[in-house]
Amino acid sequence: HRMTVYDIVKSRLKEIPHNEKLLSLKYESLDYDNSENQLFLEEERRMSHMGFRCLEIRRWVICGLIGFLTGLIACLIDIAVEELAGYKYSAVKQNIEKFTEFGGLSISLILWAALNSAFVMVGAIAVAFFEPIAAGSGIPQIKCYLNGVKIPCVVRLKTLAIKVFGVICSVAGGLAVGKEGPMIHSGAVVAAGVSQGRSTSLKKDFKIFEYFRRDTEKRDFVSAGAAAGVSAAFGAPVGGVLFSLEEGASFWNQMLTWRIFFASMISTFTLNFFLSIYHGKPGELSSPGLINFGRFDSDVSSYIPFESFLFFPYYFPGGMLGALFNVINYWLTIFRIRYIHRPCLQVMEAMLVAAVTATVAFAMIYFSNDCQPLGQDSTEEYPLQLFCADGEYNSMATAFFNTPERSVRSLFHNPPGSYNPLTLGVFTLVYFVLAVWTYGLTVSAGVFIPSLLIGAAWGRLFGILLSTITSSQSVSAIWADPGKYALIGAAAQLGGIVRMTLSLTVIMVEATGNVTYGFPIMLVLMTAKIVGDYFIEGLYDIHIKLQSVPFLHWDAPPTSHWLTAREVMSSPVTCFNRVERVGRIVDVLSNTSTNHNGFPVVAHTTENEEPGKICGLILRSQLIVLLKHKVFVERASSRLSQRRLQLKDFRDAYPRFPPIQSIHVSQDERECMMDLNEFMNPTPYTVPQETSLPRVFKLFRALGLRHLVVVDDENRVVGLVTRKDLARYHLGKDGLEELQLAQT
Amino acid sequence: HRMTVYDIVKSRLKEIPHNEKLLSLKYESLDYDNSENQLFLEEERRMSHMGFRCLEIRRWVICGLIGFLTGLIACLIDIAVEELAGYKYSAVKQNIEKFTEFGGLSISLILWAALNSAFVMVGAIAVAFFEPIAAGSGIPQIKCYLNGVKIPCVVRLKTLAIKVFGVICSVAGGLAVGKEGPMIHSGAVVAAGVSQGRSTSLKKDFKIFEYFRRDTEKRDFVSAGAAAGVSAAFGAPVGGVLFSLEEGASFWNQMLTWRIFFASMISTFTLNFFLSIYHGKPGELSSPGLINFGRFDSDVSSYIPFESFLFFPYYFPGGMLGALFNVINYWLTIFRIRYIHRPCLQVMEAMLVAAVTATVAFAMIYFSNDCQPLGQDSTEEYPLQLFCADGEYNSMATAFFNTPERSVRSLFHNPPGSYNPLTLGVFTLVYFVLAVWTYGLTVSAGVFIPSLLIGAAWGRLFGILLSTITSSQSVSAIWADPGKYALIGAAAQLGGIVRMTLSLTVIMVEATGNVTYGFPIMLVLMTAKIVGDYFIEGLYDIHIKLQSVPFLHWDAPPTSHWLTAREVMSSPVTCFNRVERVGRIVDVLSNTSTNHNGFPVVAHTTENEEPGKICGLILRSQLIVLLKHKVFVERASSRLSQRRLQLKDFRDAYPRFPPIQSIHVSQDERECMMDLNEFMNPTPYTVPQETSLPRVFKLFRALGLRHLVVVDDENRVVGLVTRKDLARYHLGKDGLEELQLAQT
């Protein structure tokens, strides 16, 4: 019977539309290229040198604020989770202790499962019903945002609130999740909010920072926010900067990077400061991040050169287990997209996972007979005696009956012999399954900590096994401390799942606080990436692909030199005249079948004729503002009394420009003319038709363009290259593949 | 009499041409933009996916090699310096001990001064007579190279040999210099050599890595080399990557960065491995860099949050003393450019400085009466007893009678009370003067270590003073350890001189091995930069300016929006036809008054007529190769039997293309025609005339261009923007300034 279900599932899976072979047209691009129209140039030319300096100072202040607020949020999350989890574990512990003697532990199990489910239910309801974009870690979304894709609602205040609330619930609910990934998203939202000096949701405009109300500036700040988030999550300010750059930056700028670093530093410092006060040790500054690996002293766990090569057995499992994780999660995600898309179902699945997690953990603890003596200086927060002798505690419980952060730290630092191999083996297996199942639930939660935990468990297991094998030999001293093998295993597993490179190395090094581990961690992450990439992409990339996001990678596919702009571009292009009839503009903008966002402005063209010479480029958002303010040539005389349209009007409308349908244009007005000269970007970047795809790609990516006009040798518009035209081409197993575009 | 000399010098200084207000035309640009001509596209299209993968693997291998060789060179320098300096100090110490009792210490002084001068003389002769570009730290040169300026001879094998030899001599010669800066240059040369798979100087071609023989690829590898150099110098692999990016990268690429990091890691690991063996502790891996700050344990020198603000007094002196250093060195450099440009004079000045350094040091030690007890666990290498009681040593001698690296470490780590304030004060003053005088000598030497040493000295001095002031109060415990104040002072001084930001923070943090110092170091460096920039630029930028190098900063000056491509561009432009007469090409290339390097190819133009439509862009180097191979239309029939010109022919000629004068073109051949279609870049980037300067600048900088064609709305060539056209505009005290172009 079971086989049949499996077969059905399998055959149904094949029917699922392969979303990763599609590119959705619903995602729009951010515009990292300033529209240097007349208004903008006038403003810039009016500004004095001192004015630019003030802007620069304002940027620094904003970055400081971003860091500070991100740190505070991290602090809030940490304290809330600590308190709630503390309450929960105390209650369950008391209950277990009560029933251990008299029997009836099933009541404890029910209590535990019910508490977990309740927490998770609240979190899942908030996410599923109020802001689905807050689900998951948010890293794929931020990656897309920094890449230049506008994901709807991703940097809104509401998303932040739900995200923070959701992550507290899901971690307190005992799911196999971390609170680190969501911090990155939170930091990004904080940045987007603070830098704009207003909240559109709260309808509150502080009338400050108005200069920064455009995509270019906002994206810079969001980079800083994401970095501050990483920094607060791992106590890794440099890692944060590198994360932002690795994921987002198209053009490296010294001052920008320096500001991002400032935000990161402030963030980890704020968190550290307040958490130290919370922990009652205000002077120590010992909590630079949400997860602290604890100190890996060179003296304690001595590290010798040969070890880098002896860590060799760790190189492959990381990539392979990571790939396995990703493959299973990939199928699971496809299954979820197909079958579990209704909010109630999503909440129920989350509750189910919470209950199962508690049950499995309970069963594991119950059936485990790995008792360890409870030392004087034990750091166990909730040691469970259960069926162990007095003065001993259940070792399995340290791994399960704990927040995952603490479990990771125990695996890194508990003295040799704290865990027996069987405990670790079973734990690895069970936690792997739970973590795979959990990621992708409609709860707000990250995958970093579960990955680290899985890796730390098998890393420590391998360490113990190797030490057993080599115990009779002279090298045995090397294997004495399993903690460092747990660290390497954790790095390998995490690298195998997320496939980050430089930034992850630095994050791991900063989290361990020991620079000497950099070399083996680098080697491990490198191998994990190479091995993993052989099988499947990184987890975040999978989820980005499954969302059909037009994501631009670093370079064009290497074998794409035979493609030219002519093949790649969209054509024909809808163009406007320098002075265009309002009716035509409204018609074009209202045409939902095309839904273009950028329109080349040409000299004297009529429809259905040969293309005109390019004069400029105007955006849908600009046209909308013009239509809203009825900037028509015929009204110019009456407008003389009115004030002239200013950049401020565009900024006030940013970023939520009203849809064309909401703007009423009367039949008379349709016959008016609109003069676009002042508002269009008169110098858009253009390429000739013969330009190769890699060359187009490089220009597009390096400058963060949204539209690139393709012209013939007479400078006539023949096509338009946008993000989706470039993202379409990707390198598959059999060479260059072309994705389909779809209105999904 | 003395005043008069001073006045004369002062008045003469004013007569010196202000080189920093000029831009030299002698520097050429690198071409980071591939010339995607037909040959190139054909090659790329022929290459399979596997071919690209092999290229990628080759890149990794090269980066590994770069790291390994750079590490080896660092190791060689370190061991050579240790041995030579050890020999010198032993000899002098014995001599001093011999004469201390009997009098006649002047003989010791002469011996010391003579030894120093001899070492320095050898080094200075090598640099001044054989390869002047090897003088100084080489960081300004590498900065220029990574920025895209071709500095002649800067990445040649000969330069490397002289550099390594020179730095050994100057450090062993007791000058106030470090061996860290030259490592960065050395790494860059190694990278340039290895990646090309041949040495033009040695006339040895290994016929490997031919694909990488162009500016684009070479510059990527040089970035890796510079990073490997930093990494080996400071044991700071992440700092190295950030240095390369901060100084060089225009476009951040994940795989490139990851490779750079790989090279850095290999480099520090290699150095560490071999140095550990040399020090007889092969297992410890305790020498990750040439300079090791020693461990700053959080426990030993406890660090509390308030301290970040208590370090406040350190923020301003760093910037101000740094600025003072730079101002004096600036005038000194101008003086040197004017008066000391003959090699013999340069060698003599270097010898003079060496002798003076020894004399001053001797005098300081002689007149100092700061005796300290010689502990059991003292780390003094050469403790000088001199006039101290038995069992004591002269404290001034630890600062002077030592390699500067050791002195820095002593200042950081010697227990409180090792130095009395007077010693430190006098030492700071004297060393400051010596270091200012030394930087810019015609020897191969860096400024990092002297800066650190000055800063560490006044930092420690301040620490002691503060601890004396506050000794009666409750906070005295905070000031107990002057070592950390030495560290902060060192960071402040170095930051004030070189004005690096993120990379320097990370380098300092990695060198201390303690992440918790990141926050105060960041604040200190930030303030030092702000304060210092108020007075004068960073030292490297000063030297770049004095060389009149057309250096492109990150952004166009903020107040330059009123300039457009029309004003900026060079015009008229020398263009070629698609099929051009050989005679005209030879004439244009031979015209030394223009010396253009890039020529737009246009459709049908004759001289002195209206400009033609742009069809492509061809470089001088390509034309030279074409002329050399006599690729003329008239010979096409006879060439059918010959092989067709291939990309290989261009690569073989790279990078030292012969001058036009060396190519003989007969009178008959002058009448032949040359078909440029196959060789020109058919899709050069173009901008319209109305494009604003910041927009032109951004395109130019982000893509690393060498030539940017300005066209009118008919696509006719009207001008050409090159590096010097953009570098000309810079922000002075009174707004935008325009530098003069000169054939210096």
XYZ file of N, CA and C in Angstrom, chain B residues 310-318 321 421 424-425 428 454-470 479 481-482 485-486 488-489:
114
model
N 37.000 55.729 25.590
C 38.166 56.231 26.311
C 39.380 56.297 25.396
N 39.334 55.540 24.308
C 40.424 55.645 23.340
C 40.360 56.988 22.618
N 39.339 57.741 22.961
C 39.079 59.014 22.310
C 40.325 59.882 22.109
N 41.163 60.068 23.156
C 42.334 60.928 22.955
C 43.250 60.456 21.839
N 43.048 59.208 21.379
C 43.935 58.692 20.341
C 43.469 59.064 18.953
N 42.224 59.557 18.898
C 41.651 59.711 17.581
C 42.301 60.855 16.816
N 42.597 61.927 17.493
C 43.058 63.101 16.762
C 44.554 63.110 16.462
N 45.398 62.732 17.435
C 46.830 62.754 17.122
C 47.163 61.914 15.896
N 46.476 60.789 15.737
C 46.760 59.927 14.596
C 46.625 60.697 13.299
N 49.253 63.789 13.334
C 50.649 63.384 13.145
C 50.835 62.761 11.763
N 58.509 57.165 30.454
C 57.876 58.083 29.507
C 58.884 58.900 28.707
N 60.216 57.018 25.754
C 59.227 56.905 24.689
C 59.054 58.227 23.952
N 59.008 59.313 24.702
C 58.823 60.622 24.089
C 59.947 60.941 23.119
N 59.852 58.645 20.058
C 58.823 59.031 19.095
C 59.323 60.146 18.192
N 56.135 54.399 15.318
C 55.913 55.738 15.852
C 54.623 55.745 16.675
N 53.577 55.189 16.061
C 52.279 55.193 16.734
C 52.308 54.390 18.026
N 52.959 53.239 17.971
C 53.022 52.412 19.177
C 53.755 53.153 20.283
N 54.782 53.907 19.906
C 55.557 54.632 20.919
C 54.718 55.717 21.578
N 54.085 56.574 20.772
C 53.294 57.609 21.443
C 52.020 57.053 22.052
N 51.525 55.966 21.470
C 50.362 55.323 22.075
C 50.665 54.824 23.470
N 51.807 54.182 23.595
C 52.195 53.657 24.891
C 52.488 54.795 25.857
N 53.119 55.827 25.321
C 53.414 57.004 26.149
C 52.125 57.596 26.718
N 51.139 57.807 25.853
C 49.842 58.322 26.297
C 49.237 57.405 27.349
N 49.341 56.113 27.081
C 48.777 55.145 28.025
C 49.393 55.305 29.395
N 50.712 55.438 29.410
C 51.407 55.585 30.702
C 50.988 56.879 31.387
N 50.933 57.964 30.586
C 50.556 59.255 31.169
C 49.146 59.190 31.741
N 48.231 58.627 30.975
C 46.852 58.535 31.443
C 46.769 57.700 32.705
N 47.537 56.639 32.730
C 47.487 55.774 33.908
C 48.057 56.508 35.120
N 49.041 57.394 34.893
C 49.581 58.185 36.002
C 48.532 59.170 36.511
N 47.869 59.827 35.558
C 46.861 60.821 35.939
C 45.744 60.184 36.732
N 45.295 59.021 36.240
C 44.113 58.410 36.840
C 44.471 57.402 37.934
N 43.622 51.306 32.793
C 44.820 51.781 32.120
C 46.030 50.921 32.427
N 47.269 48.184 31.428
C 48.116 47.593 30.399
C 48.372 48.585 29.277
N 49.566 49.136 29.181
C 49.816 50.127 28.131
C 49.922 49.504 26.743
N 47.159 50.300 24.370
C 47.183 51.686 23.908
C 48.241 51.866 22.837
N 49.296 51.090 22.966
C 50.307 51.096 21.908
C 49.681 50.624 20.596
N 46.477 50.750 19.687
C 45.549 51.748 19.156
C 46.338 52.923 18.556
N 47.399 53.321 19.252
C 48.236 54.394 18.729
C 48.848 54.023 17.393
